[in-house]
C-alpha cells in the first residue's frame, strides 16, 4: 500500500516537471502511432480465419503477446521486434567472442551506436526469413493462398518495413521518451488487449460449473501473488559497503536481485518458440522422414508440454546471467572504485575487488534468475492442472506489465530528481 501511494505521488510530482511532461507526451504519441500501425494489414490474408487459427493455437497466441498484439491482425508490424531481439542476442554473443566487437563496445557512445547499427543490419535478413516462415505456416493451414511472386515480395517487404518502423519507434522512446523502447511497445500491446481478453474470458466462462469458478479463483489469487512477488524482487537490492578513506565516508554499491529486468523473458520466448515453429513449418514438406521428425519436435515443444516448460525455464535462467554480464561488469566497477579511492572493507582494490563483486553478483543473480524462471513457467504448470489455458498468456503478460511499470516508475523518479537537482544548481 505504501509503495502504491509513493508511486501515485511520484507520478503527480512528475506531471509538474516540464521535462517529464515532454517525455511522457512523446512516449504516449509513439505508442499511439504503434497501435495505429498494428491495424494496417498486409495483402492477401483472410483475417477472420487467421484470428480463429490464433485462438486455437497456444504457441501463436503466446507469440502474439510479444509482437505487441500485431500478429493476430497480421499487420505490417506482425513480426514485432522479434527479429531485432534475435539480432541483439546474436550481436551480444558475438561481442563476447570477437575481439574487435568487444573493443568497439568499450568505446562509449560511439561504440554503442556502431553496434546498434550492425544489429539493425542483421535484423533485415532475419526479418525476411521470419516473414517467409510465417507465410509458409499460414499457407500450410490454408489461411493464406498461394501468392504470385510480386504479391509475395509485397508481403515480405511490408513486414520488413513494419519491423524497421517498430525499431525506429523503440529508439524514439529510448532517446526522447521515458522507459525502455522494446519493453514499452510490448507493454502497450498487452495493455491494449487486456479489456478484450477479460470480456472474452468472462463471457465464455461457465459459472454454473463449480470447477470453472475454482479455476478463475486460482487464477486471481495467482495473479495477485505474482504481482506482489515481482514488485518485491524488483525492489530488492544487495547493498555492498564501499569505504572512501580520504573522505572518511562509507556508502553502498547496490546490486539488484533482478539486474536484467524483463529482457531475459523477452529473449527466452523469442528462442523457446523456434523449435515448435520450425516443426510446424517443416511438418508440411514432401519428405516423409523430415515431416515426421518435424511434427515430433513440434509435439514435444508444445507450449503446454513439460519439455517446453523446462526448456523455457532454462533459457530464462541462462539469459538472466547472460544479460546481467552485459549490463554489470565487475572489472569495470572495480576499476572505477580504485580510481575514485573507494574499496570494499577487508578487500584489496583491483583484482580482489573484482573477484568479490563477481562472487556476490553470481549469487544474488542466481536468486533473481530462478525467481524469473519460476514466475515464467508457473502459470503453464497451473494451466496444465486446471485446464485454464489463459493462465499461460496471463502469467507472462503480468510478469512483463508489472516489471515495466516498476522500471518506468524508477526512471520517472530519476528524471524528477535530476530536474530538481538542476533547478537547485542554477
Tab-separated table of N, CA and C in Angstrom, residues 39-188:
chain	number	residue	atom	x	y	z
A	39	UNK	N	-2.813	-2.024	-36.951
A	39	UNK	CA	-4.066	-2.348	-37.640
A	39	UNK	C	-3.975	-2.130	-39.148
A	40	UNK	N	-2.762	-1.999	-39.674
A	40	UNK	CA	-2.580	-1.903	-41.121
A	40	UNK	C	-2.226	-3.292	-41.640
A	41	UNK	N	-3.148	-4.013	-42.318
A	41	UNK	CA	-2.888	-5.408	-42.698
A	41	UNK	C	-1.992	-5.520	-43.922
A	42	UNK	N	-1.308	-6.660	-44.002
A	42	UNK	CA	-0.551	-6.974	-45.205
A	42	UNK	C	-1.510	-7.594	-46.218
A	43	UNK	N	-1.157	-7.609	-47.506
A	43	UNK	CA	-2.097	-8.097	-48.526
A	43	UNK	C	-2.242	-9.612	-48.543
A	44	UNK	N	-3.442	-10.080	-48.938
A	44	UNK	CA	-3.663	-11.492	-49.242
A	44	UNK	C	-3.996	-12.387	-48.079
A	45	UNK	N	-4.438	-11.851	-46.921
A	45	UNK	CA	-4.694	-12.666	-45.733
A	45	UNK	C	-6.163	-12.581	-45.351
A	46	UNK	N	-6.783	-13.735	-45.056
A	46	UNK	CA	-8.160	-13.792	-44.553
A	46	UNK	C	-8.104	-13.603	-43.037
A	47	UNK	N	-8.415	-12.391	-42.561
A	47	UNK	CA	-8.248	-12.065	-41.140
A	47	UNK	C	-9.183	-12.868	-40.252
A	48	UNK	N	-10.391	-13.190	-40.743
A	48	UNK	CA	-11.333	-13.969	-39.931
A	48	UNK	C	-10.777	-15.365	-39.652
A	49	UNK	N	-10.271	-16.037	-40.686
A	49	UNK	CA	-9.660	-17.357	-40.497
A	49	UNK	C	-8.405	-17.266	-39.638
A	50	UNK	N	-7.659	-16.178	-39.815
A	50	UNK	CA	-6.417	-16.002	-39.064
A	50	UNK	C	-6.694	-15.903	-37.567
A	51	UNK	N	-7.683	-15.085	-37.181
A	51	UNK	CA	-7.989	-14.928	-35.760
A	51	UNK	C	-8.526	-16.232	-35.163
A	52	UNK	N	-9.297	-16.977	-35.946
A	52	UNK	CA	-9.792	-18.269	-35.470
A	52	UNK	C	-8.632	-19.239	-35.251
A	53	UNK	N	-7.663	-19.204	-36.162
A	53	UNK	CA	-6.490	-20.075	-36.043
A	53	UNK	C	-5.668	-19.715	-34.818
A	54	UNK	N	-5.499	-18.419	-34.562
A	54	UNK	CA	-4.708	-17.972	-33.420
A	54	UNK	C	-5.384	-18.339	-32.107
A	55	UNK	N	-6.721	-18.252	-32.072
A	55	UNK	CA	-7.422	-18.577	-30.836
A	55	UNK	C	-7.295	-20.048	-30.467
A	56	UNK	N	-7.008	-20.905	-31.452
A	56	UNK	CA	-6.884	-22.337	-31.198
A	56	UNK	C	-5.431	-22.788	-31.113
A	57	UNK	N	-4.477	-21.875	-31.313
A	57	UNK	CA	-3.061	-22.232	-31.296
A	57	UNK	C	-2.372	-21.479	-30.169
A	58	UNK	N	-2.007	-22.213	-29.113
A	58	UNK	CA	-1.432	-21.581	-27.930
A	58	UNK	C	-0.075	-20.955	-28.216
A	59	UNK	N	0.714	-21.593	-29.073
A	59	UNK	CA	2.049	-21.075	-29.387
A	59	UNK	C	1.960	-19.721	-30.080
A	60	UNK	N	1.093	-19.633	-31.114
A	60	UNK	CA	0.975	-18.370	-31.837
A	60	UNK	C	0.326	-17.290	-30.976
A	61	UNK	N	-0.573	-17.691	-30.069
A	61	UNK	CA	-1.146	-16.709	-29.143
A	61	UNK	C	-0.071	-16.123	-28.250
A	62	UNK	N	0.878	-16.976	-27.813
A	62	UNK	CA	1.992	-16.502	-26.997
A	62	UNK	C	2.893	-15.560	-27.795
A	63	UNK	N	3.158	-15.917	-29.062
A	63	UNK	CA	3.963	-15.037	-29.908
A	63	UNK	C	3.263	-13.709	-30.141
A	64	UNK	N	1.924	-13.747	-30.220
A	64	UNK	CA	1.165	-12.509	-30.445
A	64	UNK	C	1.358	-11.538	-29.287
A	65	UNK	N	1.507	-12.082	-28.074
A	65	UNK	CA	1.774	-11.222	-26.917
A	65	UNK	C	3.061	-10.440	-27.113
A	66	UNK	N	4.101	-11.126	-27.601
A	66	UNK	CA	5.412	-10.497	-27.725
A	66	UNK	C	5.571	-9.710	-29.020
A	67	UNK	N	4.583	-9.792	-29.912
A	67	UNK	CA	4.596	-8.909	-31.073
A	67	UNK	C	3.816	-7.640	-30.782
A	68	UNK	N	3.309	-7.525	-29.533
A	68	UNK	CA	2.524	-6.347	-29.184
A	68	UNK	C	1.112	-6.415	-29.710
A	69	UNK	N	0.591	-7.612	-29.976
A	69	UNK	CA	-0.769	-7.761	-30.452
A	69	UNK	C	-0.938	-7.555	-31.941
A	70	UNK	N	0.157	-7.516	-32.697
A	70	UNK	CA	0.079	-7.233	-34.138
A	70	UNK	C	0.007	-8.498	-34.981
A	71	UNK	N	0.355	-9.645	-34.385
A	71	UNK	CA	0.432	-10.867	-35.176
A	71	UNK	C	-0.949	-11.391	-35.532
A	72	UNK	N	-1.898	-11.327	-34.589
A	72	UNK	CA	-3.250	-11.821	-34.861
A	72	UNK	C	-3.941	-10.997	-35.939
A	73	UNK	N	-3.577	-9.714	-36.047
A	73	UNK	CA	-4.112	-8.876	-37.129
A	73	UNK	C	-3.334	-9.061	-38.425
A	74	UNK	N	-2.179	-9.718	-38.328
A	74	UNK	CA	-1.239	-9.858	-39.431
A	74	UNK	C	-1.009	-8.502	-40.113
A	75	UNK	N	-0.690	-7.541	-39.288
A	75	UNK	CA	-0.417	-6.198	-39.787
A	75	UNK	C	1.001	-6.148	-40.336
A	76	UNK	N	1.384	-4.989	-40.842
A	76	UNK	CA	2.740	-4.840	-41.363
A	76	UNK	C	3.774	-4.976	-40.247
A	77	UNK	N	3.317	-4.831	-38.994
A	77	UNK	CA	4.215	-4.995	-37.844
A	77	UNK	C	4.014	-6.356	-37.194
A	78	UNK	N	3.588	-7.349	-37.984
A	78	UNK	CA	3.258	-8.667	-37.424
A	78	UNK	C	4.449	-9.338	-36.764
A	79	UNK	N	5.641	-9.126	-37.290
A	79	UNK	CA	6.829	-9.737	-36.693
A	79	UNK	C	7.242	-9.048	-35.403
A	80	UNK	N	6.689	-7.857	-35.180
A	80	UNK	CA	7.047	-7.117	-33.983
A	80	UNK	C	8.534	-6.818	-33.944
A	81	UNK	N	9.090	-6.909	-32.759
A	81	UNK	CA	10.521	-6.668	-32.564
A	81	UNK	C	11.309	-7.967	-32.442
A	82	UNK	N	10.663	-9.100	-32.749
A	82	UNK	CA	11.353	-10.387	-32.609
A	82	UNK	C	12.629	-10.480	-33.445
A	83	UNK	N	12.628	-10.064	-34.731
A	83	UNK	CA	13.891	-10.123	-35.486
A	83	UNK	C	14.982	-9.259	-34.864
A	84	UNK	N	14.602	-8.091	-34.362
A	84	UNK	CA	15.580	-7.194	-33.745
A	84	UNK	C	16.104	-7.787	-32.438
A	85	UNK	N	15.219	-8.430	-31.667
A	85	UNK	CA	15.636	-9.073	-30.423
A	85	UNK	C	16.616	-10.203	-30.725
A	86	UNK	N	16.279	-11.019	-31.733
A	86	UNK	CA	17.183	-12.114	-32.116
A	86	UNK	C	18.527	-11.580	-32.604
A	87	UNK	N	18.488	-10.478	-33.378
A	87	UNK	CA	19.732	-9.867	-33.850
A	87	UNK	C	20.549	-9.327	-32.675
A	88	UNK	N	19.869	-8.766	-31.670
A	88	UNK	CA	20.568	-8.256	-30.485
A	88	UNK	C	21.258	-9.378	-29.736
A	89	UNK	N	20.567	-10.533	-29.624
A	89	UNK	CA	21.175	-11.682	-28.963
A	89	UNK	C	22.433	-12.114	-29.712
A	90	UNK	N	22.330	-12.191	-31.043
A	90	UNK	CA	23.471	-12.594	-31.852
A	90	UNK	C	24.640	-11.630	-31.680
A	91	UNK	N	24.372	-10.331	-31.703
A	91	UNK	CA	25.445	-9.344	-31.583
A	91	UNK	C	26.089	-9.384	-30.203
A	92	UNK	N	25.292	-9.590	-29.168
A	92	UNK	CA	25.858	-9.649	-27.820
A	92	UNK	C	26.705	-10.906	-27.629
A	93	UNK	N	26.279	-12.015	-28.245
A	93	UNK	CA	27.101	-13.222	-28.205
A	93	UNK	C	28.399	-13.025	-28.979
A	94	UNK	N	28.303	-12.366	-30.137
A	94	UNK	CA	29.497	-12.113	-30.934
A	94	UNK	C	30.456	-11.166	-30.212
A	95	UNK	N	29.908	-10.254	-29.421
A	95	UNK	CA	30.757	-9.328	-28.671
A	95	UNK	C	31.641	-10.077	-27.678
A	96	UNK	N	31.125	-11.199	-27.164
A	96	UNK	CA	31.888	-11.975	-26.193
A	96	UNK	C	33.022	-12.765	-26.836
A	97	UNK	N	32.900	-13.062	-28.142
A	97	UNK	CA	33.904	-13.912	-28.804
A	97	UNK	C	34.742	-13.152	-29.836
A	98	UNK	N	34.297	-11.967	-30.242
A	98	UNK	CA	35.014	-11.194	-31.246
A	98	UNK	C	35.796	-10.064	-30.573
A	99	UNK	N	37.126	-10.074	-30.650
A	99	UNK	CA	37.920	-9.010	-30.023
A	99	UNK	C	37.579	-7.618	-30.569
A	100	UNK	N	37.308	-7.525	-31.891
A	100	UNK	CA	37.008	-6.217	-32.472
A	100	UNK	C	35.694	-5.651	-31.928
A	101	UNK	N	34.670	-6.510	-31.846
A	101	UNK	CA	33.393	-6.050	-31.311
A	101	UNK	C	33.503	-5.740	-29.825
A	102	UNK	N	34.292	-6.533	-29.106
A	102	UNK	CA	34.485	-6.269	-27.681
A	102	UNK	C	35.185	-4.926	-27.476
A	103	UNK	N	36.182	-4.644	-28.305
A	103	UNK	CA	36.873	-3.352	-28.224
A	103	UNK	C	35.937	-2.209	-28.580
A	104	UNK	N	35.080	-2.456	-29.594
A	104	UNK	CA	34.125	-1.432	-30.008
A	104	UNK	C	33.115	-1.146	-28.907
A	105	UNK	N	32.717	-2.178	-28.163
A	105	UNK	CA	31.722	-1.996	-27.096
A	105	UNK	C	32.260	-1.146	-25.951
A	106	UNK	N	33.602	-0.993	-25.873
A	106	UNK	CA	34.203	-0.210	-24.803
A	106	UNK	C	34.471	1.232	-25.206
A	107	UNK	N	34.046	1.613	-26.418
A	107	UNK	CA	34.325	2.960	-26.916
A	107	UNK	C	33.184	3.936	-26.641
A	108	UNK	N	32.436	3.692	-25.591
A	108	UNK	CA	31.418	4.639	-25.166
A	108	UNK	C	30.247	4.734	-26.123
A	109	UNK	N	29.746	5.966	-26.247
A	109	UNK	CA	28.562	6.207	-27.069
A	109	UNK	C	28.795	5.836	-28.528
A	110	UNK	N	29.962	6.145	-29.053
A	110	UNK	CA	30.265	5.805	-30.453
A	110	UNK	C	30.203	4.295	-30.685
A	111	UNK	N	30.801	3.524	-29.768
A	111	UNK	CA	30.794	2.077	-29.906
A	111	UNK	C	29.400	1.497	-29.845
A	112	UNK	N	28.581	2.008	-28.918
A	112	UNK	CA	27.200	1.521	-28.806
A	112	UNK	C	26.402	1.821	-30.062
A	113	UNK	N	26.611	3.003	-30.629
A	113	UNK	CA	25.892	3.365	-31.850
A	113	UNK	C	26.296	2.463	-33.019
A	114	UNK	N	27.581	2.149	-33.119
A	114	UNK	CA	28.031	1.278	-34.203
A	114	UNK	C	27.461	-0.136	-34.045
A	115	UNK	N	27.445	-0.654	-32.813
A	115	UNK	CA	26.882	-1.985	-32.578
A	115	UNK	C	25.386	-1.992	-32.862
A	116	UNK	N	24.696	-0.922	-32.489
A	116	UNK	CA	23.263	-0.806	-32.808
A	116	UNK	C	23.042	-0.781	-34.315
A	117	UNK	N	23.953	-0.113	-35.023
A	117	UNK	CA	23.851	-0.075	-36.481
A	117	UNK	C	24.031	-1.479	-37.074
A	118	UNK	N	25.014	-2.215	-36.589
A	118	UNK	CA	25.213	-3.597	-37.055
A	118	UNK	C	24.005	-4.464	-36.718
A	119	UNK	N	23.426	-4.234	-35.540
A	119	UNK	CA	22.249	-5.011	-35.135
A	119	UNK	C	21.079	-4.768	-36.080
A	120	UNK	N	20.879	-3.520	-36.461
A	120	UNK	CA	19.781	-3.207	-37.394
A	120	UNK	C	20.033	-3.828	-38.766
A	121	UNK	N	21.303	-3.876	-39.185
A	121	UNK	CA	21.623	-4.502	-40.475
A	121	UNK	C	21.318	-6.001	-40.427
A	122	UNK	N	21.704	-6.673	-39.316
A	122	UNK	CA	21.432	-8.102	-39.176
A	122	UNK	C	19.930	-8.369	-39.099
A	123	UNK	N	19.177	-7.394	-38.585
A	123	UNK	CA	17.727	-7.559	-38.463
A	123	UNK	C	17.059	-7.746	-39.829
A	124	UNK	N	17.615	-7.149	-40.875
A	124	UNK	CA	16.979	-7.196	-42.199
A	124	UNK	C	16.864	-8.624	-42.729
A	125	UNK	N	17.973	-9.400	-42.832
A	125	UNK	CA	17.804	-10.781	-43.317
A	125	UNK	C	16.977	-11.647	-42.372
A	126	UNK	N	17.082	-11.406	-41.056
A	126	UNK	CA	16.270	-12.180	-40.113
A	126	UNK	C	14.780	-11.908	-40.324
A	127	UNK	N	14.437	-10.656	-40.597
A	127	UNK	CA	13.032	-10.302	-40.844
A	127	UNK	C	12.526	-10.988	-42.111
A	128	UNK	N	13.345	-11.017	-43.149
A	128	UNK	CA	12.943	-11.664	-44.406
A	128	UNK	C	12.707	-13.158	-44.191
A	129	UNK	N	13.628	-13.810	-43.469
A	129	UNK	CA	13.489	-15.251	-43.212
A	129	UNK	C	12.242	-15.529	-42.372
A	130	UNK	N	12.017	-14.727	-41.324
A	130	UNK	CA	10.856	-14.944	-40.472
A	130	UNK	C	9.555	-14.643	-41.214
A	131	UNK	N	9.568	-13.660	-42.108
A	131	UNK	CA	8.379	-13.365	-42.914
A	131	UNK	C	8.027	-14.548	-43.807
A	132	UNK	N	9.027	-15.111	-44.469
A	132	UNK	CA	8.791	-16.281	-45.319
A	132	UNK	C	8.336	-17.479	-44.487
A	133	UNK	N	8.906	-17.643	-43.303
A	133	UNK	CA	8.490	-18.732	-42.432
A	133	UNK	C	7.048	-18.590	-41.984
A	134	UNK	N	6.648	-17.366	-41.625
A	134	UNK	CA	5.263	-17.133	-41.218
A	134	UNK	C	4.312	-17.355	-42.382
A	135	UNK	N	4.716	-16.943	-43.571
A	135	UNK	CA	3.894	-17.181	-44.764
A	135	UNK	C	3.729	-18.680	-45.003
A	136	UNK	N	4.812	-19.443	-44.831
A	136	UNK	CA	4.731	-20.889	-45.028
A	136	UNK	C	3.790	-21.551	-44.037
A	137	UNK	N	3.836	-21.125	-42.766
A	137	UNK	CA	2.953	-21.703	-41.746
A	137	UNK	C	1.493	-21.405	-42.062
A	138	UNK	N	1.197	-20.149	-42.408
A	138	UNK	CA	-0.188	-19.767	-42.695
A	138	UNK	C	-0.691	-20.424	-43.980
A	139	UNK	N	0.190	-20.594	-44.953
A	139	UNK	CA	-0.219	-21.261	-46.189
A	139	UNK	C	-0.518	-22.729	-45.933
A	140	UNK	N	0.259	-23.362	-45.051
A	140	UNK	CA	0.019	-24.773	-44.745
A	140	UNK	C	-1.300	-24.982	-44.012
A	141	UNK	N	-1.824	-23.918	-43.377
A	141	UNK	CA	-3.096	-24.004	-42.672
A	141	UNK	C	-4.251	-23.456	-43.515
A	142	UNK	N	-3.960	-23.171	-44.799
A	142	UNK	CA	-4.977	-22.667	-45.746
A	142	UNK	C	-5.575	-21.324	-45.318
A	143	UNK	N	-4.805	-20.568	-44.528
A	143	UNK	CA	-5.257	-19.235	-44.129
A	143	UNK	C	-4.861	-18.208	-45.183
A	144	UNK	N	-3.795	-18.505	-45.878
A	144	UNK	CA	-3.360	-17.645	-46.968
A	144	UNK	C	-3.059	-18.545	-48.173
A	145	UNK	N	-3.499	-18.129	-49.341
A	145	UNK	CA	-3.337	-18.949	-50.532
A	145	UNK	C	-1.951	-18.821	-51.139
A	146	UNK	N	-1.763	-19.543	-52.251
A	146	UNK	CA	-0.504	-19.465	-52.992
A	146	UNK	C	-0.391	-18.085	-53.621
A	147	UNK	N	0.663	-17.350	-53.289
A	147	UNK	CA	0.829	-15.989	-53.790
A	147	UNK	C	1.783	-15.975	-54.973
A	148	UNK	N	1.493	-15.108	-55.930
A	148	UNK	CA	2.445	-14.931	-57.025
A	148	UNK	C	3.667	-14.181	-56.500
A	149	UNK	N	4.715	-14.157	-57.276
A	149	UNK	CA	5.997	-13.648	-56.809
A	149	UNK	C	5.921	-12.184	-56.400
A	150	UNK	N	5.154	-11.377	-57.156
A	150	UNK	CA	5.067	-9.951	-56.831
A	150	UNK	C	4.311	-9.730	-55.517
A	151	UNK	N	3.214	-10.479	-55.320
A	151	UNK	CA	2.449	-10.347	-54.078
A	151	UNK	C	3.269	-10.823	-52.892
A	152	UNK	N	4.055	-11.907	-53.092
A	152	UNK	CA	4.901	-12.405	-52.018
A	152	UNK	C	5.983	-11.389	-51.652
A	153	UNK	N	6.562	-10.755	-52.671
A	153	UNK	CA	7.561	-9.709	-52.407
A	153	UNK	C	6.927	-8.548	-51.654
A	154	UNK	N	5.696	-8.199	-52.044
A	154	UNK	CA	4.993	-7.108	-51.355
A	154	UNK	C	4.732	-7.475	-49.903
A	155	UNK	N	4.353	-8.740	-49.653
A	155	UNK	CA	4.088	-9.187	-48.282
A	155	UNK	C	5.349	-9.122	-47.435
A	156	UNK	N	6.445	-9.693	-47.958
A	156	UNK	CA	7.710	-9.710	-47.206
A	156	UNK	C	8.233	-8.290	-46.994
A	157	UNK	N	8.138	-7.459	-48.028
A	157	UNK	CA	8.620	-6.074	-47.916
A	157	UNK	C	7.809	-5.298	-46.877
A	158	UNK	N	6.485	-5.543	-46.865
A	158	UNK	CA	5.631	-4.852	-45.898
A	158	UNK	C	5.999	-5.236	-44.468
A	159	UNK	N	6.227	-6.530	-44.236
A	159	UNK	CA	6.567	-6.979	-42.887
A	159	UNK	C	7.965	-6.503	-42.484
A	160	UNK	N	8.885	-6.469	-43.440
A	160	UNK	CA	10.221	-5.933	-43.157
A	160	UNK	C	10.131	-4.462	-42.798
A	161	UNK	N	9.358	-3.707	-43.566
A	161	UNK	CA	9.189	-2.273	-43.278
A	161	UNK	C	8.553	-2.069	-41.910
A	162	UNK	N	7.562	-2.921	-41.576
A	162	UNK	CA	6.915	-2.801	-40.272
A	162	UNK	C	7.887	-3.025	-39.127
A	163	UNK	N	8.764	-4.017	-39.273
A	163	UNK	CA	9.760	-4.279	-38.233
A	163	UNK	C	10.713	-3.100	-38.065
A	164	UNK	N	11.166	-2.532	-39.184
A	164	UNK	CA	12.089	-1.397	-39.100
A	164	UNK	C	11.408	-0.174	-38.497
A	165	UNK	N	10.105	-0.003	-38.793
A	165	UNK	CA	9.359	1.101	-38.182
A	165	UNK	C	9.266	0.896	-36.671
A	166	UNK	N	9.029	-0.353	-36.263
A	166	UNK	CA	8.952	-0.649	-34.824
A	166	UNK	C	10.283	-0.355	-34.132
A	167	UNK	N	11.379	-0.698	-34.799
A	167	UNK	CA	12.700	-0.392	-34.238
A	167	UNK	C	12.871	1.118	-34.083
A	168	UNK	N	12.457	1.852	-35.110
A	168	UNK	CA	12.547	3.311	-35.053
A	168	UNK	C	11.716	3.872	-33.899
A	169	UNK	N	10.502	3.344	-33.719
A	169	UNK	CA	9.653	3.821	-32.628
A	169	UNK	C	10.283	3.500	-31.272
A	170	UNK	N	10.882	2.310	-31.150
A	170	UNK	CA	11.557	1.966	-29.904
A	170	UNK	C	12.729	2.894	-29.617
A	171	UNK	N	13.498	3.232	-30.662
A	171	UNK	CA	14.613	4.161	-30.493
A	171	UNK	C	14.133	5.555	-30.111
A	172	UNK	N	12.985	5.956	-30.648
A	172	UNK	CA	12.412	7.262	-30.284
A	172	UNK	C	12.091	7.321	-28.791
A	173	UNK	N	11.512	6.225	-28.274
A	173	UNK	CA	11.211	6.197	-26.842
A	173	UNK	C	12.497	6.218	-26.024
A	174	UNK	N	13.500	5.456	-26.463
A	174	UNK	CA	14.777	5.422	-25.729
A	174	UNK	C	15.431	6.792	-25.667
A	175	UNK	N	15.393	7.537	-26.770
A	175	UNK	CA	16.111	8.805	-26.847
A	175	UNK	C	15.311	9.981	-26.298
A	176	UNK	N	14.021	10.030	-26.607
A	176	UNK	CA	13.237	11.227	-26.283
A	176	UNK	C	12.089	10.971	-25.314
A	177	UNK	N	11.777	9.693	-25.064
A	177	UNK	CA	10.669	9.374	-24.175
A	177	UNK	C	11.164	8.890	-22.830
A	178	UNK	N	10.333	8.101	-22.175
A	178	UNK	CA	10.688	7.548	-20.873
A	178	UNK	C	10.428	6.043	-20.910
A	179	UNK	N	11.384	5.268	-20.393
A	179	UNK	CA	11.248	3.817	-20.398
A	179	UNK	C	12.077	3.175	-21.500
A	180	UNK	N	12.151	1.846	-21.455
A	180	UNK	CA	12.847	1.082	-22.485
A	180	UNK	C	11.921	0.880	-23.677
A	181	UNK	N	12.405	1.226	-24.882
A	181	UNK	CA	11.552	1.223	-26.062
A	181	UNK	C	10.938	-0.136	-26.359
A	182	UNK	N	11.756	-1.205	-26.333
A	182	UNK	CA	11.247	-2.551	-26.624
A	182	UNK	C	10.187	-2.947	-25.607
A	183	UNK	N	10.503	-2.761	-24.324
A	183	UNK	CA	9.559	-3.148	-23.272
A	183	UNK	C	8.270	-2.342	-23.350
A	184	UNK	N	8.374	-1.054	-23.649
A	184	UNK	CA	7.191	-0.203	-23.691
A	184	UNK	C	6.264	-0.597	-24.834
A	185	UNK	N	6.807	-0.970	-25.981
A	185	UNK	CA	5.965	-1.374	-27.110
A	185	UNK	C	5.239	-2.680	-26.799
A	186	UNK	N	5.957	-3.648	-26.235
A	186	UNK	CA	5.309	-4.897	-25.839
A	186	UNK	C	4.277	-4.638	-24.750
A	187	UNK	N	4.614	-3.772	-23.804
A	187	UNK	CA	3.699	-3.389	-22.730
A	187	UNK	C	2.418	-2.786	-23.296
A	188	UNK	N	2.552	-1.893	-24.277
A	188	UNK	CA	1.376	-1.255	-24.880
A	188	UNK	C	0.496	-2.273	-25.585
